[in-house]
Coordinates of C-alpha atoms (C1' of nucleotides) and ligand atoms in Angstrom, one line a residue:
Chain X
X1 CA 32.0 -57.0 -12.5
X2 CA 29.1 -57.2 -15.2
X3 CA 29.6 -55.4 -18.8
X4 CA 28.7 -51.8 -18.4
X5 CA 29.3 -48.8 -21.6
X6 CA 32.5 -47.7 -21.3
X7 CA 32.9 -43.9 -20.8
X8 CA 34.5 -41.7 -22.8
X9 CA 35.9 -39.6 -20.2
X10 CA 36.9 -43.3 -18.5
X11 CA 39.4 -43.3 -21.6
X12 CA 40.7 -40.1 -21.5
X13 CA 41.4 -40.2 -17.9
X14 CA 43.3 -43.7 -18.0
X15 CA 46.0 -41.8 -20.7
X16 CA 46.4 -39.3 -17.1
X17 CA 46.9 -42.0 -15.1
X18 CA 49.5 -43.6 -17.6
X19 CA 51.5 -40.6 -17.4
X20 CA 51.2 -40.3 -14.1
X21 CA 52.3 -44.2 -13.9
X22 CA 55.2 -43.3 -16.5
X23 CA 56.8 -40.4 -14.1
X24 CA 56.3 -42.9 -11.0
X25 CA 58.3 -45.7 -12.7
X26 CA 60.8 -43.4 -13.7
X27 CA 61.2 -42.3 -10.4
X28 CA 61.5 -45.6 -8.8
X29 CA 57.9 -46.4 -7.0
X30 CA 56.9 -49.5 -6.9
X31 CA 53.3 -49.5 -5.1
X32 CA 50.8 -46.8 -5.6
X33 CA 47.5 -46.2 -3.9
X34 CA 44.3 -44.8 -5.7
X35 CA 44.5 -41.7 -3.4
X36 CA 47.9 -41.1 -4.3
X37 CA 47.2 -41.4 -8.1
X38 CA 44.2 -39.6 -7.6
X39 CA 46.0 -36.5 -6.0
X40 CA 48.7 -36.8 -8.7
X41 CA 46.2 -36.8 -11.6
X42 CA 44.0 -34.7 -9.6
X43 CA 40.5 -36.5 -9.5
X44 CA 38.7 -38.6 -7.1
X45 CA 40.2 -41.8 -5.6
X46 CA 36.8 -43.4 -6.2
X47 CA 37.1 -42.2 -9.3
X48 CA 40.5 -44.4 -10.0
X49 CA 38.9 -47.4 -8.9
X50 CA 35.8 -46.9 -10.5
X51 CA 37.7 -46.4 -13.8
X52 CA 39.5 -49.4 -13.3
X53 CA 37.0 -51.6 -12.4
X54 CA 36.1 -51.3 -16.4
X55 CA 38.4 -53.5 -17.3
X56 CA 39.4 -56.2 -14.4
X57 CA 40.8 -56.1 -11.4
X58 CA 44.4 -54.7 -11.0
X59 CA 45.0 -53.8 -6.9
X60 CA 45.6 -55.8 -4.0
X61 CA 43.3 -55.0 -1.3
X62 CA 45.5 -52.9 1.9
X63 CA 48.4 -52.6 -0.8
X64 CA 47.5 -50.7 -3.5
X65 CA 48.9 -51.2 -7.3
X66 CA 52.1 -52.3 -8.8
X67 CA 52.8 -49.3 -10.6
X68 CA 54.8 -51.4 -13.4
X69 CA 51.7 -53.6 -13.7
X70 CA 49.2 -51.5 -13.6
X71 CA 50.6 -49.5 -16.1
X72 CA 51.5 -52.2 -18.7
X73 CA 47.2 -53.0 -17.9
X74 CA 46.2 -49.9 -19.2
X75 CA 48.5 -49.3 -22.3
X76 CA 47.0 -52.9 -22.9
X77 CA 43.2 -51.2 -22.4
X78 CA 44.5 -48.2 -24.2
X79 CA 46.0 -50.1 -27.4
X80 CA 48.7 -48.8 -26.6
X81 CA 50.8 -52.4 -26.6
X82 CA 51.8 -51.7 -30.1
X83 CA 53.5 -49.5 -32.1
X84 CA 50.8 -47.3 -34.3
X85 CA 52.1 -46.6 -37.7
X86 CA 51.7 -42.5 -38.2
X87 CA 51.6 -40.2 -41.4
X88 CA 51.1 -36.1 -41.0
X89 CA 49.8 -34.5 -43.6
X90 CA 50.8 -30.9 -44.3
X91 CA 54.1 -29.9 -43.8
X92 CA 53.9 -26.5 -42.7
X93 CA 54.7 -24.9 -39.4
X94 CA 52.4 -27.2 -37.5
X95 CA 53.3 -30.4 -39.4
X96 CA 56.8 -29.6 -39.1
X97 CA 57.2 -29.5 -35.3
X98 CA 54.6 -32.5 -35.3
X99 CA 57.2 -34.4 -37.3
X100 CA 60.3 -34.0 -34.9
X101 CA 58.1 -34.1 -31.6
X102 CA 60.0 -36.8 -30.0
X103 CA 57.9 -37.9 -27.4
X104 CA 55.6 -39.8 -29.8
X105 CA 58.2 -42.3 -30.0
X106 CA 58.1 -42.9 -26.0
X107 CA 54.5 -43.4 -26.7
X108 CA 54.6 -46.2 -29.4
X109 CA 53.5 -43.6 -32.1
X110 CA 55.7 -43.5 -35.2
X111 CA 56.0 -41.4 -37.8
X112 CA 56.5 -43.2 -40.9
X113 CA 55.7 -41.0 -43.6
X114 CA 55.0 -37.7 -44.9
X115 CA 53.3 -35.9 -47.2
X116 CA 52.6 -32.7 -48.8
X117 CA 51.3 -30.8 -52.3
X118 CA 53.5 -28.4 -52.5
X119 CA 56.5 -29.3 -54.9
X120 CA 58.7 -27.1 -53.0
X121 CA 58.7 -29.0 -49.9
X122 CA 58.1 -32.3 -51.4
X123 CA 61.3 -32.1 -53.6
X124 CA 64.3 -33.0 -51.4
X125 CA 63.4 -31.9 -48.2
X126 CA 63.3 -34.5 -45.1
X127 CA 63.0 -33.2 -41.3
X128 CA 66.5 -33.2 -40.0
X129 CA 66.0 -33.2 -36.5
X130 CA 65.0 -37.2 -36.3
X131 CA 67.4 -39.6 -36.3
X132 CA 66.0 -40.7 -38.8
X133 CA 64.9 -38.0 -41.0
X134 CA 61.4 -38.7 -43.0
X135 CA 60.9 -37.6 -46.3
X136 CA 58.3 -35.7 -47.7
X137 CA 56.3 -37.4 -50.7
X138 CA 53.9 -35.7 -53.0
X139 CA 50.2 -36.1 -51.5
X140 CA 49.1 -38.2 -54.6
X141 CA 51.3 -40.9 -53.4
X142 CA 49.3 -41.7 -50.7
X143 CA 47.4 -44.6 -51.1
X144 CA 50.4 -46.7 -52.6
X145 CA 52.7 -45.6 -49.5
X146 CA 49.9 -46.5 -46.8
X147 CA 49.3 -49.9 -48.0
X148 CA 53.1 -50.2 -48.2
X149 CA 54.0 -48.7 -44.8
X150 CA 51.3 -50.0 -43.3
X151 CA 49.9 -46.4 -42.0
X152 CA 47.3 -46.8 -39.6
X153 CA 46.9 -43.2 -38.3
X154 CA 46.9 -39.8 -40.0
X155 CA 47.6 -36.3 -38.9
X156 CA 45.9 -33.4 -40.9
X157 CA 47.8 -30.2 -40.6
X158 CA 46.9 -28.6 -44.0
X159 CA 44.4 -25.4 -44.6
X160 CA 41.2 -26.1 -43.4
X161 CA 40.1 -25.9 -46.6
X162 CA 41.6 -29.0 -47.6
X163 CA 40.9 -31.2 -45.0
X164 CA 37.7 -32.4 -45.9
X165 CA 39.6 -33.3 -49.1
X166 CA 42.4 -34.8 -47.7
X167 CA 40.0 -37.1 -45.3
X168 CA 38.2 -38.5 -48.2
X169 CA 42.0 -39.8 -49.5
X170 CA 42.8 -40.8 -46.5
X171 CA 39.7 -42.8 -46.2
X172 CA 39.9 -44.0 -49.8
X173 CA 44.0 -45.3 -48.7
X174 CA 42.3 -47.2 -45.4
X175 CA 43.7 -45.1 -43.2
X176 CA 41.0 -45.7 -40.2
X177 CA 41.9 -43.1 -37.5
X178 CA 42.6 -39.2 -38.1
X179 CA 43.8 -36.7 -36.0
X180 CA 42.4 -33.6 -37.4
X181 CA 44.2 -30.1 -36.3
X182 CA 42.5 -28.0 -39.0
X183 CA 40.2 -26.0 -37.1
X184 CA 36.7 -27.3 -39.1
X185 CA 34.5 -30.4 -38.8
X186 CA 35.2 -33.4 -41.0
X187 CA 33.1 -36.6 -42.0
X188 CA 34.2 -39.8 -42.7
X189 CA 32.3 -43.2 -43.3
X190 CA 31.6 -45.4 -40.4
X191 CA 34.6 -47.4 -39.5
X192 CA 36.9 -44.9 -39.6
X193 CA 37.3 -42.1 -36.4
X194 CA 38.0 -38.6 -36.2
X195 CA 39.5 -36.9 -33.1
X196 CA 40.0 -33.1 -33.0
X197 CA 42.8 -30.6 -31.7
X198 CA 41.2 -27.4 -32.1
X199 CA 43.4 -25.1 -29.9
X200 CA 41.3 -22.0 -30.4
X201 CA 38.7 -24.1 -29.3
X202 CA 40.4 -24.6 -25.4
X203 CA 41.5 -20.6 -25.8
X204 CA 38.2 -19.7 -26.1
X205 CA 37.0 -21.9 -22.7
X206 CA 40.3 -20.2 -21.0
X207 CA 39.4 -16.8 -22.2
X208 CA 35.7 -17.2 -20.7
X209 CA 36.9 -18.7 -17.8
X210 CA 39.0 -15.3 -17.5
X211 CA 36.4 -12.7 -18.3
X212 CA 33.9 -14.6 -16.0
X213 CA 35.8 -14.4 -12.6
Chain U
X1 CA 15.0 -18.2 -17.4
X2 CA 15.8 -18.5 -14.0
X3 CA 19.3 -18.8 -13.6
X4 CA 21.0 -22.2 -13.6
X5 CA 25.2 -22.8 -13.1
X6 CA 26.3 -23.0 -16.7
X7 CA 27.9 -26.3 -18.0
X8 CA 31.7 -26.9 -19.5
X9 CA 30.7 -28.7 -22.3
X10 CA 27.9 -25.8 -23.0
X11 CA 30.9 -23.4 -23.2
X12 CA 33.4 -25.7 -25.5
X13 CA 30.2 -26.2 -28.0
X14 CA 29.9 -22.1 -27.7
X15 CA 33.2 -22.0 -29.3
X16 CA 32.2 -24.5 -31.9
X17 CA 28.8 -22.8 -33.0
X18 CA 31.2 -19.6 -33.3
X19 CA 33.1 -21.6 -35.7
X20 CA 30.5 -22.8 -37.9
X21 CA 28.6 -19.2 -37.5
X22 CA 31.4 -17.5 -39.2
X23 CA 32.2 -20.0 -41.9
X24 CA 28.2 -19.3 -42.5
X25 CA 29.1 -15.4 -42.5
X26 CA 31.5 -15.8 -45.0
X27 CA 29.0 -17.8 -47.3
X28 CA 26.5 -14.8 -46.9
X29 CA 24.0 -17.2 -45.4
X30 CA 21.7 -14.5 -42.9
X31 CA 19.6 -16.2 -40.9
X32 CA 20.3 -20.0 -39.1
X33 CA 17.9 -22.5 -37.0
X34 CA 18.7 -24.3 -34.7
X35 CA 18.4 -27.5 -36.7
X36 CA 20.8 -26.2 -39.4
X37 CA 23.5 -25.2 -37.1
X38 CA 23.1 -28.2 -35.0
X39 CA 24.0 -30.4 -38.4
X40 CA 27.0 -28.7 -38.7
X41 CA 28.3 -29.2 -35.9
X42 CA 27.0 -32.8 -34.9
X43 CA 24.6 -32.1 -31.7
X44 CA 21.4 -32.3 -31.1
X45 CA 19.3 -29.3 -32.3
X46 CA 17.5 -29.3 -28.7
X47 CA 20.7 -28.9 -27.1
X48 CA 21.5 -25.9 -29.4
X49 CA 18.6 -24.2 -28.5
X50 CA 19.3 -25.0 -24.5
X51 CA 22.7 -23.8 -24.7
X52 CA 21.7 -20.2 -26.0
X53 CA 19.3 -20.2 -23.8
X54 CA 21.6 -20.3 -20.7
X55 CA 22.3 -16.8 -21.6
X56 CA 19.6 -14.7 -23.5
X57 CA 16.7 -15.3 -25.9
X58 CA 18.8 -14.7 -29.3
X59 CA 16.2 -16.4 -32.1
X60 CA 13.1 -15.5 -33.6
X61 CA 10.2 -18.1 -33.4
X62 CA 9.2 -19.5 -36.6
X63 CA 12.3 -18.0 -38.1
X64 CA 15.6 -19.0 -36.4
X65 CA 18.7 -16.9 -35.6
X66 CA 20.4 -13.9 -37.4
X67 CA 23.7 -15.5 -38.0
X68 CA 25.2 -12.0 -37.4
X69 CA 23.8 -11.3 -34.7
X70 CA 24.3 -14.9 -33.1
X71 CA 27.6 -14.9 -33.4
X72 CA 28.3 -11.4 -32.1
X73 CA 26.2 -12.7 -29.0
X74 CA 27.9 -15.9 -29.0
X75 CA 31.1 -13.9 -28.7
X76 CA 30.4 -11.5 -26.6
X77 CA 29.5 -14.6 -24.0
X78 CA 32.8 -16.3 -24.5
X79 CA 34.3 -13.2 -23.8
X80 CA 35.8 -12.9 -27.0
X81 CA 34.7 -9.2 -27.8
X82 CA 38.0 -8.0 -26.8
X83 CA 41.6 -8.7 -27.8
X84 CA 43.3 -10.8 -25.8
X85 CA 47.1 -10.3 -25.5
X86 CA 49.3 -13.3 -25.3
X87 CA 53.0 -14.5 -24.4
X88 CA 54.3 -17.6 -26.1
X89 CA 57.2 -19.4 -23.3
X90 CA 59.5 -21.7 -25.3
X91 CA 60.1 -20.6 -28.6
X92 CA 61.1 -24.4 -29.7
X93 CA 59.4 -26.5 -32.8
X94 CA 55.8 -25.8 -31.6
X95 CA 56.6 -22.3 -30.1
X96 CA 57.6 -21.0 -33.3
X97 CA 54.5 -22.9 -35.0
X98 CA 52.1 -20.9 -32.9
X99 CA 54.0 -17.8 -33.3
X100 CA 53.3 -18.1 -36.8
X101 CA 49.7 -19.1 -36.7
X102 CA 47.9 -16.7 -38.1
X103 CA 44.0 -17.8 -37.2
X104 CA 44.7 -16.6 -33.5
X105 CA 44.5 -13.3 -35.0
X106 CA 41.4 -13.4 -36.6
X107 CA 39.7 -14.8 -33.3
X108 CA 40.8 -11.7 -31.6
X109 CA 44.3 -13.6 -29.9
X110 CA 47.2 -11.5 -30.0
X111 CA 50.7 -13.0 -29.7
X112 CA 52.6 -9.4 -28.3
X113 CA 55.7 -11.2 -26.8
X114 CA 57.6 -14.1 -27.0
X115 CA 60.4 -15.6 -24.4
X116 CA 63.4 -18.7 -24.5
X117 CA 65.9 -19.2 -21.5
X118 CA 68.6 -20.3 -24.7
X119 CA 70.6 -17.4 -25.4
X120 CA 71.2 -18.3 -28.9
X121 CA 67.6 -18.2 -29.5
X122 CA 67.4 -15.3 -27.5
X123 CA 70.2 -13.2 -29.4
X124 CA 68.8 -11.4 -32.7
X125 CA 65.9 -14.4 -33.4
X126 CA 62.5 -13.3 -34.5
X127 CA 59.6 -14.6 -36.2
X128 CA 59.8 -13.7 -39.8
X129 CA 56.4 -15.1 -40.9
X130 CA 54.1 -12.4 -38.9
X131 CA 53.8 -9.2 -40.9
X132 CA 54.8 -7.7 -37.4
X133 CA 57.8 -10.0 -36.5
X134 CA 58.2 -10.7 -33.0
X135 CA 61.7 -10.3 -30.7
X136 CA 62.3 -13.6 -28.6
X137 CA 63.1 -12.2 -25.2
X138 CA 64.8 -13.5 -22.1
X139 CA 62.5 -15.6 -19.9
X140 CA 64.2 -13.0 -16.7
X141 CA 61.9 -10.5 -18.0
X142 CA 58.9 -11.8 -18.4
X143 CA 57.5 -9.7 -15.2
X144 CA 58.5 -6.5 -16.6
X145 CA 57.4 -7.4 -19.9
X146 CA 53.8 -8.6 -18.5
X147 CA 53.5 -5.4 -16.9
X148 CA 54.4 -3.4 -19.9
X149 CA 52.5 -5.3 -22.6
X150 CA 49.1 -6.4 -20.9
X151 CA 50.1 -10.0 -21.1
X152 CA 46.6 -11.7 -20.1
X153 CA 47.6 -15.2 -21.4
X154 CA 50.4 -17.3 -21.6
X155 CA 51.3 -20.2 -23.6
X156 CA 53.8 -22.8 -22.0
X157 CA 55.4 -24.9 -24.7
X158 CA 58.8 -25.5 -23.1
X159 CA 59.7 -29.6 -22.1
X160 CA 57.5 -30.9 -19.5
X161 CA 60.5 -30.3 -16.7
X162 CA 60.5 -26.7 -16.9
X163 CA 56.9 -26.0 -17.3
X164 CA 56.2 -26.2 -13.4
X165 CA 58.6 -23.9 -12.9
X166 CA 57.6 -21.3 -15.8
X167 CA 53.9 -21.1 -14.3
X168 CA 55.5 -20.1 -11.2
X169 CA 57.1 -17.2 -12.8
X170 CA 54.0 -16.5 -14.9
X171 CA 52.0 -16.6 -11.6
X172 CA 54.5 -14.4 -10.1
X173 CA 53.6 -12.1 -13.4
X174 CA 50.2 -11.6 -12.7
X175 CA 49.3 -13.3 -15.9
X176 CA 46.2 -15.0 -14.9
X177 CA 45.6 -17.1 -18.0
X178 CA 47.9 -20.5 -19.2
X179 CA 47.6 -22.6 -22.2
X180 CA 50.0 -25.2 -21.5
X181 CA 51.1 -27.7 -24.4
X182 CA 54.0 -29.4 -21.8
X183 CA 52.8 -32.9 -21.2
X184 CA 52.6 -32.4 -17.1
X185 CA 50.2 -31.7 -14.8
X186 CA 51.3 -27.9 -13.6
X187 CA 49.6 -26.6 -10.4
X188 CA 48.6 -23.0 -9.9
X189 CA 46.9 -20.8 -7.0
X190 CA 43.3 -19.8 -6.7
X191 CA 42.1 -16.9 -9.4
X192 CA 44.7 -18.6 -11.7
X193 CA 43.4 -20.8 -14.5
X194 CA 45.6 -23.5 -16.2
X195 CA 43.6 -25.1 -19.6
X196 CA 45.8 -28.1 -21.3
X197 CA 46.6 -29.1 -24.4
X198 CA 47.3 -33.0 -24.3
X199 CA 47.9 -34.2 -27.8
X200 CA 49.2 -37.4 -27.3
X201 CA 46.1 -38.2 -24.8
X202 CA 43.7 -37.3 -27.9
X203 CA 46.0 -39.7 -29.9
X204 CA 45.6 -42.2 -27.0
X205 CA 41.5 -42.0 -27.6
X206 CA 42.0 -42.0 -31.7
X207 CA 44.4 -45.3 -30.8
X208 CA 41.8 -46.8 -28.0
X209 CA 38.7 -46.5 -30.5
X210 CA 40.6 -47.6 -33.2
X211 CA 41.5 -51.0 -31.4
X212 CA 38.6 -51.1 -29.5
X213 CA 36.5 -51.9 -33.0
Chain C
dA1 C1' -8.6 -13.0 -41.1
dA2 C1' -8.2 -17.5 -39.9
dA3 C1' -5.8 -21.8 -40.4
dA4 C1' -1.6 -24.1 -41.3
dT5 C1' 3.3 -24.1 -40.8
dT6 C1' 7.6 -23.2 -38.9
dT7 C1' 10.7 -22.9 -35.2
dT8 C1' 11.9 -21.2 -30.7
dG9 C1' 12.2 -21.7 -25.5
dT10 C1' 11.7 -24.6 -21.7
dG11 C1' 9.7 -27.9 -18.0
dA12 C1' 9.9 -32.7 -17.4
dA13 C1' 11.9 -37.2 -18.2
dA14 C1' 15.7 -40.0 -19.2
dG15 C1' 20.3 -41.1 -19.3
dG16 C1' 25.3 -40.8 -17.8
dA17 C1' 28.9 -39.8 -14.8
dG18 C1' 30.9 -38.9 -10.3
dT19 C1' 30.9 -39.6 -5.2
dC20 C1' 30.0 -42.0 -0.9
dA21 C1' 30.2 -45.5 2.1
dC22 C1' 31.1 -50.0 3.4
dA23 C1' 31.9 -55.0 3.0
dT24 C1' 35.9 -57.5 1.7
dA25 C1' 40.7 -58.8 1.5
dA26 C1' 45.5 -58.3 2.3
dT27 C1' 49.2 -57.0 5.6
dT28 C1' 51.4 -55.8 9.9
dG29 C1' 52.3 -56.1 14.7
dA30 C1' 51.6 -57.9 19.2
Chain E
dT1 C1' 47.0 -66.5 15.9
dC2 C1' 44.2 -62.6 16.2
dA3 C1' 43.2 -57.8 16.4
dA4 C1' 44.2 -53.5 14.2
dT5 C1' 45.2 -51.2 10.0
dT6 C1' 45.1 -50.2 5.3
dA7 C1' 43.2 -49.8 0.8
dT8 C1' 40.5 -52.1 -2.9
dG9 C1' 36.0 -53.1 -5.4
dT10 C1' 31.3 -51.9 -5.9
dG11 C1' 26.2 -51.1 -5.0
dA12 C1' 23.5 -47.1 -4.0
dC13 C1' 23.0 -42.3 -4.2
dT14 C1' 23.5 -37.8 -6.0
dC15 C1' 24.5 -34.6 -9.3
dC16 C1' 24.9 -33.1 -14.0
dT17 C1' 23.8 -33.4 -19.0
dT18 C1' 21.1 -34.5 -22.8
dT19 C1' 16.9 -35.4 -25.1
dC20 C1' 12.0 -35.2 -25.5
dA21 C1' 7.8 -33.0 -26.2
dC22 C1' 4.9 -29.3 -26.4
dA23 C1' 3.1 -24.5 -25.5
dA24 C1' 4.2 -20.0 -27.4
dA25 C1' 5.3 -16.9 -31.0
dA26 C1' 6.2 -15.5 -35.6
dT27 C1' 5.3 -16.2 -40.6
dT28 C1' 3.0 -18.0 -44.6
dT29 C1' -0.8 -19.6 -47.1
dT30 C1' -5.5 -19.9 -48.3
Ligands
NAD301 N1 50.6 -23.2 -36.8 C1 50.0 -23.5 -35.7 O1 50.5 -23.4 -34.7 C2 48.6 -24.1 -35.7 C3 47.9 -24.2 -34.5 C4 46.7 -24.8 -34.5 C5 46.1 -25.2 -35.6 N2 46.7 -25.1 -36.8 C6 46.1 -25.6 -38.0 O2 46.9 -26.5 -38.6 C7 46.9 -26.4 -40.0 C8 48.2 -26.1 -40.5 O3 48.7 -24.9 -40.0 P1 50.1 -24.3 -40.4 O4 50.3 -23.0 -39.6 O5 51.1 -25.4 -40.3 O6 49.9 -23.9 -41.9 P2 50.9 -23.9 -43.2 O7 50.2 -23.1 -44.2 O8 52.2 -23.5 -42.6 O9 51.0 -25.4 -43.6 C9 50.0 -26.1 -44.4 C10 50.7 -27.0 -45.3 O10 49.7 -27.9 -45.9 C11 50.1 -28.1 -47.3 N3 48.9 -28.4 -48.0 C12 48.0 -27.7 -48.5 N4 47.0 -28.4 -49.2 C13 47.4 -29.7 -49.1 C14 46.9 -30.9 -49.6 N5 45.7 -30.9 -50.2 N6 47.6 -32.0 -49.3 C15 48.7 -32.0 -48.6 N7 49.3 -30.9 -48.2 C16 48.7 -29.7 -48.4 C17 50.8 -26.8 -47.7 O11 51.6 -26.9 -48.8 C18 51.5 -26.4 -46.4 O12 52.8 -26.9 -46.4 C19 45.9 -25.3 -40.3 O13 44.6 -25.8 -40.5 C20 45.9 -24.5 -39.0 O14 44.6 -23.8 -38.8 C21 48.0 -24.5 -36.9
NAD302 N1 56.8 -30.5 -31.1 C1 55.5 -30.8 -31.1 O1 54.9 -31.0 -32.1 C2 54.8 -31.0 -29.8 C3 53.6 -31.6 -29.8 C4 52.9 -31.7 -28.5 C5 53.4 -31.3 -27.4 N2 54.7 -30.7 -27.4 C6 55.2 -30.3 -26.1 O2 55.5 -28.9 -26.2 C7 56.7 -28.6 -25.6 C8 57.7 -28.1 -26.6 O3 58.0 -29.0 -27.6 P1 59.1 -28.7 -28.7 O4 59.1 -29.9 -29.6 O5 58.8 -27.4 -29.3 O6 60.4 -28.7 -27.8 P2 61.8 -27.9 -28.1 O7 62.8 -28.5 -27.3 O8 61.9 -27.7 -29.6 O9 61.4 -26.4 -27.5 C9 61.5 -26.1 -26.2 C10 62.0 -24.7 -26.0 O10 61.8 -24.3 -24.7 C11 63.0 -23.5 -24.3 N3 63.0 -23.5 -22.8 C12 63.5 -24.5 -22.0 N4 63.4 -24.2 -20.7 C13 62.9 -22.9 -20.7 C14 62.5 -22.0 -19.7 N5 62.7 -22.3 -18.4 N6 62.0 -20.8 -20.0 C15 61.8 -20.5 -21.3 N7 62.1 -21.3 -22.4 C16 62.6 -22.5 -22.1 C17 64.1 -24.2 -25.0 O11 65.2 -23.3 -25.1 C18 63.5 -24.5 -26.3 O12 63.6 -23.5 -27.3 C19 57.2 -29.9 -25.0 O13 56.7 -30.0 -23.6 C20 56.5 -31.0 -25.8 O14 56.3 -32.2 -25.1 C21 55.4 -30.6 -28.6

DNA sequence: AAAATTTTGTGAAAGGAGTCACATAATTGA
DNA sequence: TCAATTATGTGACTCCTTTCACAAAATTTT
């Protein structure tokens, strides 16, 4: 297949199709058609093919896909082959349950480090819910534990008002990718990325889709 | 205009423009064009302009937009002039963070009831961080309590085993509306709408972009 | 009061994304 | 071995979304 842009929606629709894959291993299927991954994930079969056709050929015409193969192919597309090195920044209610949500872990994202400016919660408190608890280190330590732990990814879960703040540490610490859950638009230089998780932002669509039906 | 089916993606910008509108409010800022508002929030100023237009003529040529008024339009669109009464199902790590988020009360959400199948949770618990605390109830009463408390929306953050299940009983509830942070597809009948909140796929794009560059 | 300026609202054009339909390839069964 | 069956991969088509470009309307300047 020639090179074609990649799109976005492409992406986001292969991490369906990986949990899809996930819950089909785990179940014990070996072979999986694109109409049967397509009803599971809930889009088009020509959809599936279409999306994989981006990045190689992975099906056997008449049989279908190895689900074990086909879903080492796309963590391999995703990135998803190694483990990503994760801090959270913010230790409040939302950084809190962040830090002992265990299904990162299944998902080759690890939380390595956490941070916070409040002296309260910085001194001696760890999440004890991990088996290996994390401890919580002043914010100003940043830059000197991301070199050191090797942090890739960062997880903003302070006051709004501070993210734009904490983003321009985070950027100064070469920390490339941010997931941002403060609901307000950051900026960072190019080379690094920004994804948001603005929940009142998917209430809003459900609320609309409500009051207009 | 004539009318024209209205796209998703105008509706999740909607929510964003209401964003950025009120943080303009705040800093007493009156009047907006299109231009300024499409800065803020990273589109194109043309496709402001088209978005509003799906539903009204809200600006003033030569001038721009009453912020005020713009975002009293904006909400009124998104269905958000009206309180919307929500359950939270789960009342785990990230059940008890969105209990105690308090920006879903200022964007006219209203957590009225909150529900666990753990007894010990069940038993005396309540969220201490709301001025008004909330009881954790029973998940067997969640049809009588819909009933009772106008429960339009649910949010589902039990694991992903159970959330299938729960929709069914939130179905069975009349509440029409689900937010569902459980990372599984959950299917629900016709009038019903399901939105989801997939972190770990937005972390799968953040990880894809980052090793795609 | 007329010209210059600003900024909206929108038809038309361009660009992307999703679906269809079928040639192609593998397997199964006779 | 060959026909029948199954299911992929992909060009062509359709549909949807975004951007462009400009007339229309309000304001400001001369
Ligand atoms: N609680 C939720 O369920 C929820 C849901 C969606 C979005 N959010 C958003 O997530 C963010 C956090 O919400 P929360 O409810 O956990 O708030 P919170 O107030 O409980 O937690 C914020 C934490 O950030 C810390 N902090 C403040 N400034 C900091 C800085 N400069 N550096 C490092 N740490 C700093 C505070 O000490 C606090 O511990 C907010 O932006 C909120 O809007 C929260
Ligand atoms: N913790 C996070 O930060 C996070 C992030 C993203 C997604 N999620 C997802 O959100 C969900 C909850 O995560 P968590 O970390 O809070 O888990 P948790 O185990 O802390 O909480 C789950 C809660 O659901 C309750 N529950 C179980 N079955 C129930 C039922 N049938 N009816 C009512 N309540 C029931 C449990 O008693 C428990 O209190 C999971 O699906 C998880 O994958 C969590």
């Amino acid at each position: 297949m020639k090179y074609q842009k990649i799109p976005e929606a492409t992406i986001r629709r292969l991490s369906r199709y990986s949990r899809c894959l996930e819950e089909m291993e785990q179940g014990g299927e070996k072979v999986v058609s694109s109409a049967q991954l397509a009803s599971k994930c809930m889009v088009n079969p020509a959809q599936v093919r279409k999306d994989l056709a981006y990045f190689g050929e992975f099906g056997i015409r008449g049989v279908g896909y190895y689900v074990k193969d086909l879903l080492a192919s796309i963590k391999k597309v995703l990135g998803l082959n190694k483990e990503w090195r994760m801090a959270v920044i913010g230790i409040g209610n939302l950084g809190s349950a962040l830090l002992s949500y265990k299904d990162f872990l299944k998902q080759n994202y690890k939380i390595v480090a956490a941070f916070d400016i409040d002296p309260q919660k910085v001194i001696g408190r760890v999440s004890e819910k991990l088996g290996k608890p994390v401890e919580i280190l002043h914010i100003s330590r940043i830059k000197e534990v991301a070199k050191e732990r090797k942090i890739e990814i960062a997880l903003i879960t302070t006051p709004p008002s501070e993210a734009q703040s904490v983003a321009n540490l985070l950027v100064e610490a070469g920390i490339r990718g941010i997931l941002n859950f403060a609901p307000t638009q950051i900026t960072v230089p190019e080379g690094f990325v920004v994804k948001d998780v603005f929940f009142t932002n998917i209430l809003d669509n459900l609320a609309y889709l409500l009051s207009s039906s």
